XYZ file of N, CA and C in Angstrom:
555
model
N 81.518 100.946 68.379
C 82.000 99.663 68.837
C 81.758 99.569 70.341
N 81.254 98.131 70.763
C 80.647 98.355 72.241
C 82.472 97.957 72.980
N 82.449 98.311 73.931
C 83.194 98.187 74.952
C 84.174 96.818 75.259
N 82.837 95.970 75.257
C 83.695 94.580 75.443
C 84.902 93.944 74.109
N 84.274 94.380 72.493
C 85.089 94.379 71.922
C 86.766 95.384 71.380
N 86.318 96.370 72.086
C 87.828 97.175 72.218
C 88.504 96.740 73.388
N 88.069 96.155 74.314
C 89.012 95.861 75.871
C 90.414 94.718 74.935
N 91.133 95.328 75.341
C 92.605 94.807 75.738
C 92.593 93.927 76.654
N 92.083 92.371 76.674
C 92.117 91.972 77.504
C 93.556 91.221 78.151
N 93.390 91.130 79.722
C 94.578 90.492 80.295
C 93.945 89.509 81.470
N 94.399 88.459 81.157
C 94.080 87.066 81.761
C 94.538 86.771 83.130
N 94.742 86.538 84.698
C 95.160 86.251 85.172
C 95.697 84.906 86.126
N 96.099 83.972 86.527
C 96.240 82.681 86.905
C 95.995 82.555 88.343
N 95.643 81.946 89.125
C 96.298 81.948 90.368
C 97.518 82.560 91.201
N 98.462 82.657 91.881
C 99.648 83.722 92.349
C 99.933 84.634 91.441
N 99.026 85.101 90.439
C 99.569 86.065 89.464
C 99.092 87.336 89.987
N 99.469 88.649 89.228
C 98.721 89.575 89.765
C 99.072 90.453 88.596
N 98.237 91.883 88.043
C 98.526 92.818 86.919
C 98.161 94.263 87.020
N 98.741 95.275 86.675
C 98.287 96.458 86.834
C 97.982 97.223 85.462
N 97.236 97.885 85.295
C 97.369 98.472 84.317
C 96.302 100.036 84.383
N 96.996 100.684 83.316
C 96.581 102.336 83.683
C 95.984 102.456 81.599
N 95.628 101.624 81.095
C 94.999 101.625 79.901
C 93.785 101.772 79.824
N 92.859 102.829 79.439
C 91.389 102.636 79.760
C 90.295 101.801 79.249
N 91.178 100.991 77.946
C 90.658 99.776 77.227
C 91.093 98.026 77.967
N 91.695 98.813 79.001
C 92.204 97.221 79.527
C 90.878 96.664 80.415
N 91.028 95.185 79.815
C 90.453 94.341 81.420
C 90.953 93.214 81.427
N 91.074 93.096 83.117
C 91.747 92.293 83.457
C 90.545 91.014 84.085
N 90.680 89.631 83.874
C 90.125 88.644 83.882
C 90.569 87.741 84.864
N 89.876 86.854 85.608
C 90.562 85.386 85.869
C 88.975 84.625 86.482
N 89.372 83.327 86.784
C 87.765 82.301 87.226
C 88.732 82.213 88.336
N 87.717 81.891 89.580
C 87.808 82.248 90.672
C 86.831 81.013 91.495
N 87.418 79.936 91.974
C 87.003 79.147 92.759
C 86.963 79.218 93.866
N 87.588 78.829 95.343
C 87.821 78.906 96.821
C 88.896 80.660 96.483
N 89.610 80.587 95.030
C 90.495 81.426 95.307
C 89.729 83.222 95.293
N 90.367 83.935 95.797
C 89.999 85.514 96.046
C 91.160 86.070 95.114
N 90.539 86.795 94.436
C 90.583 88.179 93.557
C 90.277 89.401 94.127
N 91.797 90.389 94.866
C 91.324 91.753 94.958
C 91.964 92.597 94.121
N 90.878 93.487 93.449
C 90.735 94.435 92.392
C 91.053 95.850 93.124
N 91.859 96.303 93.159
C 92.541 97.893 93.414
C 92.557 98.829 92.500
N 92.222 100.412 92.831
C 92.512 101.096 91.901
C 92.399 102.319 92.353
N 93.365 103.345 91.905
C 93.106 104.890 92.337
C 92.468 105.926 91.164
N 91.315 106.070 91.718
C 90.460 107.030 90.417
C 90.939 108.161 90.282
N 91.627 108.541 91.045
C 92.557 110.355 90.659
C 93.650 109.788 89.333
N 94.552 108.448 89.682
C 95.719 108.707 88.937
C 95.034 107.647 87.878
N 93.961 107.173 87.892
C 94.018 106.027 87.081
C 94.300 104.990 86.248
N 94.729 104.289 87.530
C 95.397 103.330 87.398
C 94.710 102.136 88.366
N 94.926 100.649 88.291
C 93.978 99.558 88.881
C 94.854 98.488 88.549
N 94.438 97.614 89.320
C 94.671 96.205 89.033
C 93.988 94.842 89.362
N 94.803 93.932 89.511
C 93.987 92.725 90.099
C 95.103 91.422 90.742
N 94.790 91.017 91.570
C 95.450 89.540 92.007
C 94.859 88.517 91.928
N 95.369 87.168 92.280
C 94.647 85.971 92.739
C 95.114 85.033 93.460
N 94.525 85.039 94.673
C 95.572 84.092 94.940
C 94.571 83.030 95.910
N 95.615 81.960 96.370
C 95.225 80.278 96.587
C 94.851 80.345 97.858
N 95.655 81.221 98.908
C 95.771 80.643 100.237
C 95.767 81.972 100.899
N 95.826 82.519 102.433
C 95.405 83.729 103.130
C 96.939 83.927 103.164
N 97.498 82.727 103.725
C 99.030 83.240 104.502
C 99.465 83.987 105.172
N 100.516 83.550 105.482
C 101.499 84.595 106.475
C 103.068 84.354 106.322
N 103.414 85.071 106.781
C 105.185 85.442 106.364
C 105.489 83.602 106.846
N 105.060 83.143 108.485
C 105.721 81.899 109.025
C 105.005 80.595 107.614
N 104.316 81.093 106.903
C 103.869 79.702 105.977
C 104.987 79.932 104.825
N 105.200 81.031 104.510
C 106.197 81.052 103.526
C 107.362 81.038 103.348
N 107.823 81.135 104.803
C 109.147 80.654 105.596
C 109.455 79.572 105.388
N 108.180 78.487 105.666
C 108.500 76.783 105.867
C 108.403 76.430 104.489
N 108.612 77.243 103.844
C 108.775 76.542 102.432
C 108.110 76.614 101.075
N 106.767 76.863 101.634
C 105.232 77.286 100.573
C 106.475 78.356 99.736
N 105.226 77.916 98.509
C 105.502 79.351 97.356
C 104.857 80.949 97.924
N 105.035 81.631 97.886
C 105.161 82.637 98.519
C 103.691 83.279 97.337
N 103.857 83.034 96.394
C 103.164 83.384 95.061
C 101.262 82.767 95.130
N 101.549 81.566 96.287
C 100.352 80.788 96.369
C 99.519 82.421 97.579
N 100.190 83.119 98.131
C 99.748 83.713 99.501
C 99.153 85.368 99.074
N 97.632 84.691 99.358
C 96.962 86.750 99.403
C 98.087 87.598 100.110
N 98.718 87.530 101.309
C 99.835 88.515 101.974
C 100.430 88.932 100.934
N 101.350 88.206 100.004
C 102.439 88.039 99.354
C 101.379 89.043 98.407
N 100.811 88.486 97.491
C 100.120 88.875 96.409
C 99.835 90.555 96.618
N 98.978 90.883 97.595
C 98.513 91.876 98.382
C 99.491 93.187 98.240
N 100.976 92.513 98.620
C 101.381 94.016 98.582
C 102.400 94.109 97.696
N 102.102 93.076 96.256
C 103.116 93.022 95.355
C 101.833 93.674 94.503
N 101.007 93.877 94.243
C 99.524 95.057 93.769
C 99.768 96.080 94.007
N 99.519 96.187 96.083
C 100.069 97.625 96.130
C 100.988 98.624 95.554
N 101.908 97.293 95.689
C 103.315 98.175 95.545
C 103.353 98.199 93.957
N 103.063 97.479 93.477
C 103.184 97.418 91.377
C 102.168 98.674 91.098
N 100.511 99.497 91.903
C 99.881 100.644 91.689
C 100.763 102.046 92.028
N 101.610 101.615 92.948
C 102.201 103.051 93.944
C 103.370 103.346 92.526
N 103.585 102.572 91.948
C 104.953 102.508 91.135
C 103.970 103.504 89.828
N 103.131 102.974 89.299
C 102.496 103.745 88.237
C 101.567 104.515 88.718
N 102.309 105.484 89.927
C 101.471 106.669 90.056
C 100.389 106.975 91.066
N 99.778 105.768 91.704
C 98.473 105.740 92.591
C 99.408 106.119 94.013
N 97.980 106.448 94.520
C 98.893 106.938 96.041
C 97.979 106.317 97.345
N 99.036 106.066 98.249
C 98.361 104.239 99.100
C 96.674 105.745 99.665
N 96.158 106.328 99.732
C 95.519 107.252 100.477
C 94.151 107.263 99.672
N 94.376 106.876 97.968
C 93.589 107.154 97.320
C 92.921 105.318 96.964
N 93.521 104.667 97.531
C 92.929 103.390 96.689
C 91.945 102.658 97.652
N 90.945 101.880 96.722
C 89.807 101.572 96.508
C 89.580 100.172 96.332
N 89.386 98.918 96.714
C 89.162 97.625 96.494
C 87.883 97.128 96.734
N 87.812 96.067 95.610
C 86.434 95.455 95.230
C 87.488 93.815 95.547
N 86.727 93.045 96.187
C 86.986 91.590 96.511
C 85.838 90.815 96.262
N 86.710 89.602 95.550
C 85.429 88.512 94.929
C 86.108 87.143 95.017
N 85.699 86.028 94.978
C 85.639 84.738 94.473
C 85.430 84.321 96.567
N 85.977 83.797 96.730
C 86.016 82.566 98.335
C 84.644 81.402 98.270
N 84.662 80.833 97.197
C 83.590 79.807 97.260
C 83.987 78.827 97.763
N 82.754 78.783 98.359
C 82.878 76.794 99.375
C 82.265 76.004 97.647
N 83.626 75.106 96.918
C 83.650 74.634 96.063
C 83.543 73.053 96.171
N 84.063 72.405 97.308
C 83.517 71.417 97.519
C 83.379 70.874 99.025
N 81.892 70.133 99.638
C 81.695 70.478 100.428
C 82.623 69.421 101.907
N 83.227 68.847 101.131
C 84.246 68.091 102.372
C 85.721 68.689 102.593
N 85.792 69.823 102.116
C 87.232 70.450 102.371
C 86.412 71.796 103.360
N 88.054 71.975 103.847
C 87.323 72.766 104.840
C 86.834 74.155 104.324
N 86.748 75.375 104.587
C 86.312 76.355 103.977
C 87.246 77.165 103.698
N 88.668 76.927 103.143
C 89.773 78.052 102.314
C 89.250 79.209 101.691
N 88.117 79.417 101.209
C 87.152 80.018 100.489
C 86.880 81.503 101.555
N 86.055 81.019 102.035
C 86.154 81.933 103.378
C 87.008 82.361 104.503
N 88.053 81.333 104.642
C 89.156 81.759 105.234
C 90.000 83.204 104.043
N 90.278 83.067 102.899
C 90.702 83.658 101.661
C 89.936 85.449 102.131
N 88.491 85.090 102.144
C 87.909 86.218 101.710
C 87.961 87.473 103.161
N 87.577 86.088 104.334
C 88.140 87.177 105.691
C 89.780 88.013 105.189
N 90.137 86.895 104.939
C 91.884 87.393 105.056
C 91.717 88.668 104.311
N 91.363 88.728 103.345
C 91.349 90.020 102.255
C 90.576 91.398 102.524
N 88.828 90.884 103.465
C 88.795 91.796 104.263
C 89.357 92.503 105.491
N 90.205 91.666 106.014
C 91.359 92.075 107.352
C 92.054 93.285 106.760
N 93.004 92.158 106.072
C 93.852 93.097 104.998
C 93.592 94.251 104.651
N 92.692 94.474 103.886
C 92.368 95.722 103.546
C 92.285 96.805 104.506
N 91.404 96.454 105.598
C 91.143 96.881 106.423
C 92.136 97.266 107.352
N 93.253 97.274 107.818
C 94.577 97.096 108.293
C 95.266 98.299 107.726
N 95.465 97.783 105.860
C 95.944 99.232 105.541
C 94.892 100.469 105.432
N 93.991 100.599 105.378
C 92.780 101.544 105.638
C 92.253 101.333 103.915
N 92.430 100.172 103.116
C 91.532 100.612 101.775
C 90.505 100.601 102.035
N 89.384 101.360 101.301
C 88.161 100.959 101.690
C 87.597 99.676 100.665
N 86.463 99.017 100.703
C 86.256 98.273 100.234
C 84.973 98.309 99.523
N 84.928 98.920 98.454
C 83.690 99.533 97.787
C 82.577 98.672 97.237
N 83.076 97.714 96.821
C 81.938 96.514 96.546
C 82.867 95.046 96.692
N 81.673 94.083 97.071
C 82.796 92.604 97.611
C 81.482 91.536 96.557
N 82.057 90.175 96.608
C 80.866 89.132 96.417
C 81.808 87.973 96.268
N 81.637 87.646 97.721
C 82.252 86.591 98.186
C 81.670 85.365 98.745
N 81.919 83.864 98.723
C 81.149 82.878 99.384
C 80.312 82.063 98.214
N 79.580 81.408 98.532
C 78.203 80.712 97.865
C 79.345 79.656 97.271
N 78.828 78.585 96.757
C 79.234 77.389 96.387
C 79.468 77.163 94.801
N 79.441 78.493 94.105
C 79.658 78.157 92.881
C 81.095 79.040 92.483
N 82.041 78.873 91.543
C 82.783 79.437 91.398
C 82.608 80.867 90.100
N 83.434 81.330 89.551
C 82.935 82.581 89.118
C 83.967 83.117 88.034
N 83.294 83.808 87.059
C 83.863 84.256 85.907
C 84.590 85.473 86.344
N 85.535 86.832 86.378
C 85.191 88.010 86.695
C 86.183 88.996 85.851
N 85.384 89.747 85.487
C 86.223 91.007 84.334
C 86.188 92.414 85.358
N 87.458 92.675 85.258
C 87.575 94.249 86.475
C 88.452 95.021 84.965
N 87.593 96.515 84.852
C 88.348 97.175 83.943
C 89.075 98.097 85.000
N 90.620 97.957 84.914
C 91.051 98.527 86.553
C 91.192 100.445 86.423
N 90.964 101.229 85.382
C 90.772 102.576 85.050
C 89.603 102.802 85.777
N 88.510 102.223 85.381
C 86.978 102.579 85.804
C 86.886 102.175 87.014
N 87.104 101.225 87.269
C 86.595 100.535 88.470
C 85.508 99.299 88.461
N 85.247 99.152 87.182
C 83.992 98.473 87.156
C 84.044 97.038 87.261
N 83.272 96.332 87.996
C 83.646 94.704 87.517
C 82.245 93.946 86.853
N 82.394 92.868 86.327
C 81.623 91.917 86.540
C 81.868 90.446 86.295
N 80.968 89.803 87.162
C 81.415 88.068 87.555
C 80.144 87.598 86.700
N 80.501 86.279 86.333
C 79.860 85.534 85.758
C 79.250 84.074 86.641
N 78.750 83.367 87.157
C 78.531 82.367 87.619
C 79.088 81.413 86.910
N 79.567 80.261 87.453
C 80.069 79.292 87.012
C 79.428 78.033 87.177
N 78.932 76.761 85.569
C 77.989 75.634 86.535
C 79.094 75.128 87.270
N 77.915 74.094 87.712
C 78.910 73.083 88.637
C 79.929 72.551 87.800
N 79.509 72.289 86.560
C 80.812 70.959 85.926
C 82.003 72.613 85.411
N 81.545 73.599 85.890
C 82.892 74.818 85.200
C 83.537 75.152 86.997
N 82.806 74.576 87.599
C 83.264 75.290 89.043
C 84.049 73.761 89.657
N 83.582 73.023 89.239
C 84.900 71.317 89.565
C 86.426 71.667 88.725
N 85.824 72.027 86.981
C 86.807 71.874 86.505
C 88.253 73.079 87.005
N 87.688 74.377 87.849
C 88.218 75.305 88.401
C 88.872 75.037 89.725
N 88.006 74.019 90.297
C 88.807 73.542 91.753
C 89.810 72.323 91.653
N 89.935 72.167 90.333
C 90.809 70.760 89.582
C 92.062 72.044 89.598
N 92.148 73.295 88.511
C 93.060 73.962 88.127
C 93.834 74.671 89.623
N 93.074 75.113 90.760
C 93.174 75.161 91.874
C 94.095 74.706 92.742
N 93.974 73.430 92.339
C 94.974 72.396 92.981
C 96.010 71.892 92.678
N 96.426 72.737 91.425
C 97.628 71.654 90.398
C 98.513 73.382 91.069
N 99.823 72.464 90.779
C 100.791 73.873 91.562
C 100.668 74.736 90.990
N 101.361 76.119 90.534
C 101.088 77.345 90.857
C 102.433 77.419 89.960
N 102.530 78.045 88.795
C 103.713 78.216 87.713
C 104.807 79.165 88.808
N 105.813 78.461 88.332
C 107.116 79.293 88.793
C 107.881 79.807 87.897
N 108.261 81.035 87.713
C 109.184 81.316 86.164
C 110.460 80.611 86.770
N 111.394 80.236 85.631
C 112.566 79.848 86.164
C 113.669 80.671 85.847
N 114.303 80.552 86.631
C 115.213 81.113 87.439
C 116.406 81.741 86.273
N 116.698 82.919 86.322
C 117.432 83.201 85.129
C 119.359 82.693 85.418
N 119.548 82.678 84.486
C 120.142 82.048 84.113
C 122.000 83.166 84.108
N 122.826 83.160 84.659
C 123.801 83.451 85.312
C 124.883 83.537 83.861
N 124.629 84.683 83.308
C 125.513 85.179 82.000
C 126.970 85.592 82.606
N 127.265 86.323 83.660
C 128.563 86.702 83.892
C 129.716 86.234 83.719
N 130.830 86.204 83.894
C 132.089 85.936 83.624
C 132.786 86.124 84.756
N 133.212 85.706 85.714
C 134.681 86.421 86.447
C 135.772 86.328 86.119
N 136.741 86.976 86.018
C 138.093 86.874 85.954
C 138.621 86.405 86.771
N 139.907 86.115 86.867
C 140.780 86.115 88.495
C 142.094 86.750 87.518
């Protein structure tokens, strides 16, 4: 049985992010202006993936933004979800993809996204083993996060509009659980 039909696949959205230490897993998402970084430590093997909308910073998520829309945010809720199953911050490894200039009268979020992610990385010392970032089309991409391996798909134009449509619609929030307790007096 080839490969692609045993993968366990796992889908990802925009502010979402997933880890997994399964060697049949892959993790997925389409990737417009937004950036996807793929992490993983090949000693403990284990990997993951994010996605997110916007570069951010702590003062954007202060004033109110979803915190979930922000590579920062995203960034070290990965880290920290790999360090938990075992990876160690010394050993990990990132591959960065999507920042397409998707349409050409907005400004370039795309590339703002993909610097941010190379900063980032760079900051905490990951190295950055393979990237493919930029160009004007948006992008398919499967990361099996055990191996390390990825691959992107090109997207046409009418799959790379309908991606900068999904782009723009807000960003799911789970809601808020719901307050079972009791007090006495």
């Amino acid at each position: 049985m080839n490969d692609i039909a045993a993968a366990r696949r796992i889908h990802i959205i925009q502010g979402e992010w997933k880890v997994a230490n399964d060697p049949n897993a892959v993790i997925s998402t389409i990737l417009g202006s937004c950036v996807a970084a793929c992490l993983r430590d090949p000693v403990a093997g284990v990997g993951g993936m994010n996605h997110f909308l916007l570069p951010g910073s702590a003062g954007a998520m202060s004033a109110g933004g979803d915190a979930t829309r922000y590579g920062v945010h995203l960034m070290e809720l990965l880290i920290n979800g790999l360090l938990k199953q075992g990876a160690r911050r010394d050993r990990l490894e990132a591959k960065i993809f999507g920042g397409a200039k998707t349409i050409a009268s907005f400004s370039n979020v795309g590339e703002q996204n993909a610097a941010f992610a190379t900063q980032f990385l760079k900051d905490e010392g990951i190295p950055i083993v393979g990237s493919s970032t930029g160009g004007d089309c948006g992008r398919k991409l499967e990361f099996w996060p055990v191996s390390g391996r990825a691959r992107q798909y090109p997207l046409t134009g009418a799959e790379t509009q309908k991606t900068v449509a999904l782009e723009q619609r807000p960003v799911r929030t789970p809601p808020k659980p719901v307050d079972t307790s009791i007090e006495f007096f």
